[in-house]
GROMACS .gro file of C-alpha atoms in nm:
model
  165
    1UNK     CA    1  -0.778  -1.766  -1.206
    2UNK     CA    2  -0.466  -2.001  -1.104
    3UNK     CA    3  -0.224  -1.748  -1.307
    4UNK     CA    4  -0.372  -1.419  -1.139
    5UNK     CA    5  -0.320  -1.576  -0.782
    6UNK     CA    6   0.067  -1.720  -0.877
    7UNK     CA    7   0.077  -1.340  -1.009
    8UNK     CA    8  -0.072  -1.175  -0.680
    9UNK     CA    9   0.168  -1.447  -0.477
   10UNK     CA   10   0.535  -1.375  -0.649
   11UNK     CA   11   0.423  -0.995  -0.580
   12UNK     CA   12   0.353  -1.031  -0.279
   13UNK     CA   13   0.696  -1.268  -0.192
   14UNK     CA   14   0.908  -1.004  -0.379
   15UNK     CA   15   0.756  -0.716  -0.208
   16UNK     CA   16   0.781  -0.837   0.125
   17UNK     CA   17   1.158  -0.978   0.061
   18UNK     CA   18   1.260  -0.653  -0.083
   19UNK     CA   19   1.087  -0.456   0.238
   20UNK     CA   20   1.244  -0.686   0.467
   21UNK     CA   21   1.588  -0.734   0.346
   22UNK     CA   22   1.640  -0.367   0.163
   23UNK     CA   23   1.402  -0.102   0.281
   24UNK     CA   24   1.390  -0.180   0.664
   25UNK     CA   25   1.738  -0.077   0.644
   26UNK     CA   26   1.685   0.262   0.523
   27UNK     CA   27   1.600   0.536   0.793
   28UNK     CA   28   1.628   0.918   0.703
   29UNK     CA   29   1.681   1.087   1.023
   30UNK     CA   30   1.601   0.805   1.257
   31UNK     CA   31   1.192   0.842   1.153
   32UNK     CA   32   1.135   0.811   0.764
   33UNK     CA   33   1.080   0.458   0.612
   34UNK     CA   34   0.997   0.376   0.295
   35UNK     CA   35   0.663   0.117   0.271
   36UNK     CA   36   0.669   0.003  -0.066
   37UNK     CA   37   0.434  -0.292   0.012
   38UNK     CA   38   0.140  -0.063   0.029
   39UNK     CA   39   0.125  -0.087  -0.357
   40UNK     CA   40   0.031  -0.415  -0.360
   41UNK     CA   41  -0.300  -0.267  -0.208
   42UNK     CA   42  -0.333  -0.013  -0.472
   43UNK     CA   43  -0.342  -0.195  -0.801
   44UNK     CA   44  -0.618  -0.420  -0.681
   45UNK     CA   45  -0.874  -0.465  -0.984
   46UNK     CA   46  -1.199  -0.320  -1.008
   47UNK     CA   47  -1.463  -0.558  -0.900
   48UNK     CA   48  -1.206  -0.774  -0.753
   49UNK     CA   49  -1.349  -0.992  -0.476
   50UNK     CA   50  -1.357  -0.814  -0.157
   51UNK     CA   51  -1.265  -1.099   0.058
   52UNK     CA   52  -0.979  -1.162  -0.144
   53UNK     CA   53  -0.865  -0.824  -0.146
   54UNK     CA   54  -0.890  -0.824   0.261
   55UNK     CA   55  -0.715  -1.197   0.271
   56UNK     CA   56  -0.437  -1.057   0.026
   57UNK     CA   57  -0.344  -0.759   0.210
   58UNK     CA   58  -0.343  -0.928   0.576
   59UNK     CA   59  -0.143  -1.182   0.433
   60UNK     CA   60   0.113  -0.891   0.300
   61UNK     CA   61   0.101  -0.701   0.609
   62UNK     CA   62   0.147  -1.032   0.838
   63UNK     CA   63   0.447  -1.108   0.642
   64UNK     CA   64   0.599  -0.782   0.662
   65UNK     CA   65   0.478  -0.780   1.054
   66UNK     CA   66   0.697  -1.110   1.090
   67UNK     CA   67   1.023  -0.991   0.921
   68UNK     CA   68   0.983  -0.635   1.035
   69UNK     CA   69   0.888  -0.696   1.441
   70UNK     CA   70   0.596  -0.488   1.415
   71UNK     CA   71   0.325  -0.724   1.556
   72UNK     CA   72  -0.007  -0.648   1.418
   73UNK     CA   73   0.058  -0.263   1.245
   74UNK     CA   74   0.108  -0.379   0.906
   75UNK     CA   75  -0.195  -0.588   0.935
   76UNK     CA   76  -0.372  -0.371   1.073
   77UNK     CA   77  -0.322  -0.086   0.814
   78UNK     CA   78  -0.329  -0.290   0.496
   79UNK     CA   79  -0.615  -0.454   0.598
   80UNK     CA   80  -0.801  -0.113   0.633
   81UNK     CA   81  -0.646   0.034   0.285
   82UNK     CA   82  -0.773  -0.267   0.138
   83UNK     CA   83  -1.124  -0.199   0.249
   84UNK     CA   84  -1.114   0.164   0.108
   85UNK     CA   85  -0.936   0.093  -0.198
   86UNK     CA   86  -1.262  -0.011  -0.365
   87UNK     CA   87  -1.444   0.316  -0.276
   88UNK     CA   88  -1.150   0.555  -0.382
   89UNK     CA   89  -1.070   0.392  -0.680
   90UNK     CA   90  -1.468   0.453  -0.788
   91UNK     CA   91  -1.347   0.877  -0.726
   92UNK     CA   92  -1.084   0.817  -0.963
   93UNK     CA   93  -1.255   0.606  -1.287
   94UNK     CA   94  -1.360   0.715  -1.600
   95UNK     CA   95  -1.734   0.654  -1.620
   96UNK     CA   96  -1.696   0.473  -1.963
   97UNK     CA   97  -1.433   0.246  -1.779
   98UNK     CA   98  -1.450  -0.125  -1.798
   99UNK     CA   99  -1.589  -0.379  -1.505
  100UNK     CA  100  -1.263  -0.536  -1.428
  101UNK     CA  101  -1.007  -0.271  -1.503
  102UNK     CA  102  -0.630  -0.306  -1.369
  103UNK     CA  103  -0.527   0.001  -1.174
  104UNK     CA  104  -0.211   0.131  -1.313
  105UNK     CA  105  -0.147   0.477  -1.487
  106UNK     CA  106  -0.207   0.367  -1.842
  107UNK     CA  107  -0.532   0.218  -1.754
  108UNK     CA  108  -0.692   0.535  -1.526
  109UNK     CA  109  -0.428   0.830  -1.629
  110UNK     CA  110  -0.135   0.953  -1.455
  111UNK     CA  111  -0.291   1.178  -1.278
  112UNK     CA  112  -0.575   0.993  -1.146
  113UNK     CA  113  -0.329   0.700  -1.018
  114UNK     CA  114  -0.101   0.969  -0.864
  115UNK     CA  115  -0.412   1.081  -0.673
  116UNK     CA  116  -0.524   0.751  -0.605
  117UNK     CA  117  -0.206   0.639  -0.489
  118UNK     CA  118  -0.124   0.933  -0.293
  119UNK     CA  119  -0.462   0.947  -0.055
  120UNK     CA  120  -0.382   0.547   0.028
  121UNK     CA  121  -0.048   0.605   0.108
  122UNK     CA  122  -0.173   0.894   0.347
  123UNK     CA  123  -0.387   0.681   0.479
  124UNK     CA  124  -0.172   0.407   0.527
  125UNK     CA  125   0.121   0.595   0.686
  126UNK     CA  126  -0.092   0.771   0.915
  127UNK     CA  127  -0.271   0.457   1.058
  128UNK     CA  128   0.040   0.286   1.045
  129UNK     CA  129   0.259   0.538   1.251
  130UNK     CA  130  -0.061   0.614   1.497
  131UNK     CA  131  -0.112   0.252   1.633
  132UNK     CA  132   0.335   0.256   1.627
  133UNK     CA  133   0.336   0.572   1.849
  134UNK     CA  134   0.046   0.506   2.038
  135UNK     CA  135   0.032   0.819   2.163
  136UNK     CA  136   0.083   1.214   2.065
  137UNK     CA  137   0.355   1.278   2.357
  138UNK     CA  138   0.601   1.283   2.097
  139UNK     CA  139   0.387   1.492   1.803
  140UNK     CA  140   0.656   1.622   1.633
  141UNK     CA  141   0.860   1.290   1.565
  142UNK     CA  142   0.525   1.150   1.500
  143UNK     CA  143   0.452   1.419   1.185
  144UNK     CA  144   0.808   1.388   1.051
  145UNK     CA  145   0.781   0.986   1.056
  146UNK     CA  146   0.448   1.029   0.866
  147UNK     CA  147   0.556   1.296   0.623
  148UNK     CA  148   0.922   1.140   0.530
  149UNK     CA  149   0.745   0.816   0.512
  150UNK     CA  150   0.478   0.956   0.271
  151UNK     CA  151   0.746   1.091   0.051
  152UNK     CA  152   0.971   0.804   0.013
  153UNK     CA  153   0.688   0.529  -0.026
  154UNK     CA  154   0.550   0.795  -0.301
  155UNK     CA  155   0.859   0.822  -0.481
  156UNK     CA  156   0.918   0.416  -0.466
  157UNK     CA  157   0.521   0.384  -0.596
  158UNK     CA  158   0.562   0.610  -0.914
  159UNK     CA  159   0.896   0.447  -0.983
  160UNK     CA  160   0.781   0.089  -0.933
  161UNK     CA  161   0.455   0.169  -1.137
  162UNK     CA  162   0.681   0.307  -1.423
  163UNK     CA  163   0.878   0.015  -1.453
  164UNK     CA  164   0.591  -0.207  -1.414
  165UNK     CA  165   0.422  -0.060  -1.757
   0.00000   0.00000   0.00000
């Protein structure tokens, strides 16, 4: 349990620093930004305690909010994704899957992992940019931000997952 906590904490710190120091500076057409830290919520194992996944996701969002000057946006969005992750994961697991299966492309299959990650990234980006804009007067910029960020985030998530193997 302590080793798992230390691994999660090191991944949290790594993703926060990577986002704050590198990825927040990438802006394509002043709207699309890669949001790699959502990967943290995607890979929670099956049957991981809900309170722990919510706490970890909130802490990740709080770290991102602190470094990115987005008060509460990442925290709220990450917490929502952490709430939905166990329910979405059940759709993509094989029937004979282990109780504590770790979410990865090797464990659940590349197609299932891609579908799960895509759904979670779409949900995250829609909620994050909706809360950020808080209006639909400039809906074209809103859609560009969501679409561009989804594409960049998914590219980074799949890259990170292929390296993690």
